[in-house]
Amino acid sequence: MCLPSEVKGMCAVMTILAETDWEKDVTVLRPIRNEICDLMNIKRPVMKQRQT
């Protein structure tokens, strides 16, 4: 059973997904992706460090 806060969060996620121009530069999209992760209560992706 979904809690009202979960439903509100999922509505926000669906709105963000529908309204975002996913063709933009990744530097613009990362914060949006992070917001979606936060709303869904999942861990944000972490960039791996390049080996030198």
Tab-separated table of C-alpha atoms in Angstrom:
chain	number	residue	atom	x	y	z
A	1	MET	CA	0.000	0.000	0.000
A	2	CYS	CA	1.339	3.429	-0.961
A	3	LEU	CA	1.489	6.222	1.547
A	4	PRO	CA	0.250	9.667	0.462
A	5	SER	CA	3.834	10.982	0.551
A	6	GLU	CA	4.946	8.160	-1.774
A	7	VAL	CA	2.158	8.964	-4.217
A	8	LYS	CA	3.105	12.651	-4.146
A	9	GLY	CA	6.747	11.738	-4.795
A	10	MET	CA	5.873	9.473	-7.703
A	11	CYS	CA	3.682	12.186	-9.237
A	12	ALA	CA	6.642	14.562	-8.999
A	13	VAL	CA	8.920	11.962	-10.623
A	14	MET	CA	6.484	11.399	-13.482
A	15	THR	CA	6.200	15.156	-14.052
A	16	ILE	CA	9.980	15.592	-14.093
A	17	LEU	CA	10.387	12.665	-16.500
A	18	ALA	CA	7.753	14.035	-18.862
A	19	GLU	CA	8.880	17.661	-18.811
A	20	THR	CA	12.663	17.243	-18.976
A	21	ASP	CA	14.486	17.636	-22.280
A	22	TRP	CA	16.731	14.581	-22.082
A	23	GLU	CA	18.786	15.801	-25.055
A	24	LYS	CA	20.449	18.484	-22.907
A	25	ASP	CA	24.045	18.290	-21.731
A	26	VAL	CA	24.787	15.754	-19.027
A	27	THR	CA	25.956	18.504	-16.656
A	28	VAL	CA	22.428	19.940	-16.786
A	29	LEU	CA	20.779	16.529	-16.445
A	30	ARG	CA	22.758	15.175	-13.475
A	31	PRO	CA	21.034	17.382	-10.868
A	32	ILE	CA	17.656	16.409	-12.325
A	33	ARG	CA	18.597	12.732	-12.143
A	34	ASN	CA	19.720	13.226	-8.547
A	35	GLU	CA	16.408	14.856	-7.670
A	36	ILE	CA	14.558	11.864	-9.134
A	37	CYS	CA	16.718	9.506	-7.070
A	38	ASP	CA	15.973	11.504	-3.925
A	39	LEU	CA	12.234	11.467	-4.601
A	40	MET	CA	12.328	7.699	-5.122
A	41	ASN	CA	14.483	7.143	-2.027
A	42	ILE	CA	17.217	5.412	-3.990
A	43	LYS	CA	20.956	5.968	-3.827
A	44	ARG	CA	22.347	8.539	-6.244
A	45	PRO	CA	24.819	7.144	-8.797
A	46	VAL	CA	28.457	7.934	-8.049
A	47	MET	CA	30.993	8.545	-10.797
A	48	LYS	CA	33.983	6.241	-10.714
A	49	GLN	CA	37.410	7.832	-10.498
A	50	ARG	CA	39.566	7.282	-13.562
A	51	GLN	CA	42.715	5.258	-13.031
A	52	THR	CA	45.892	7.096	-14.053
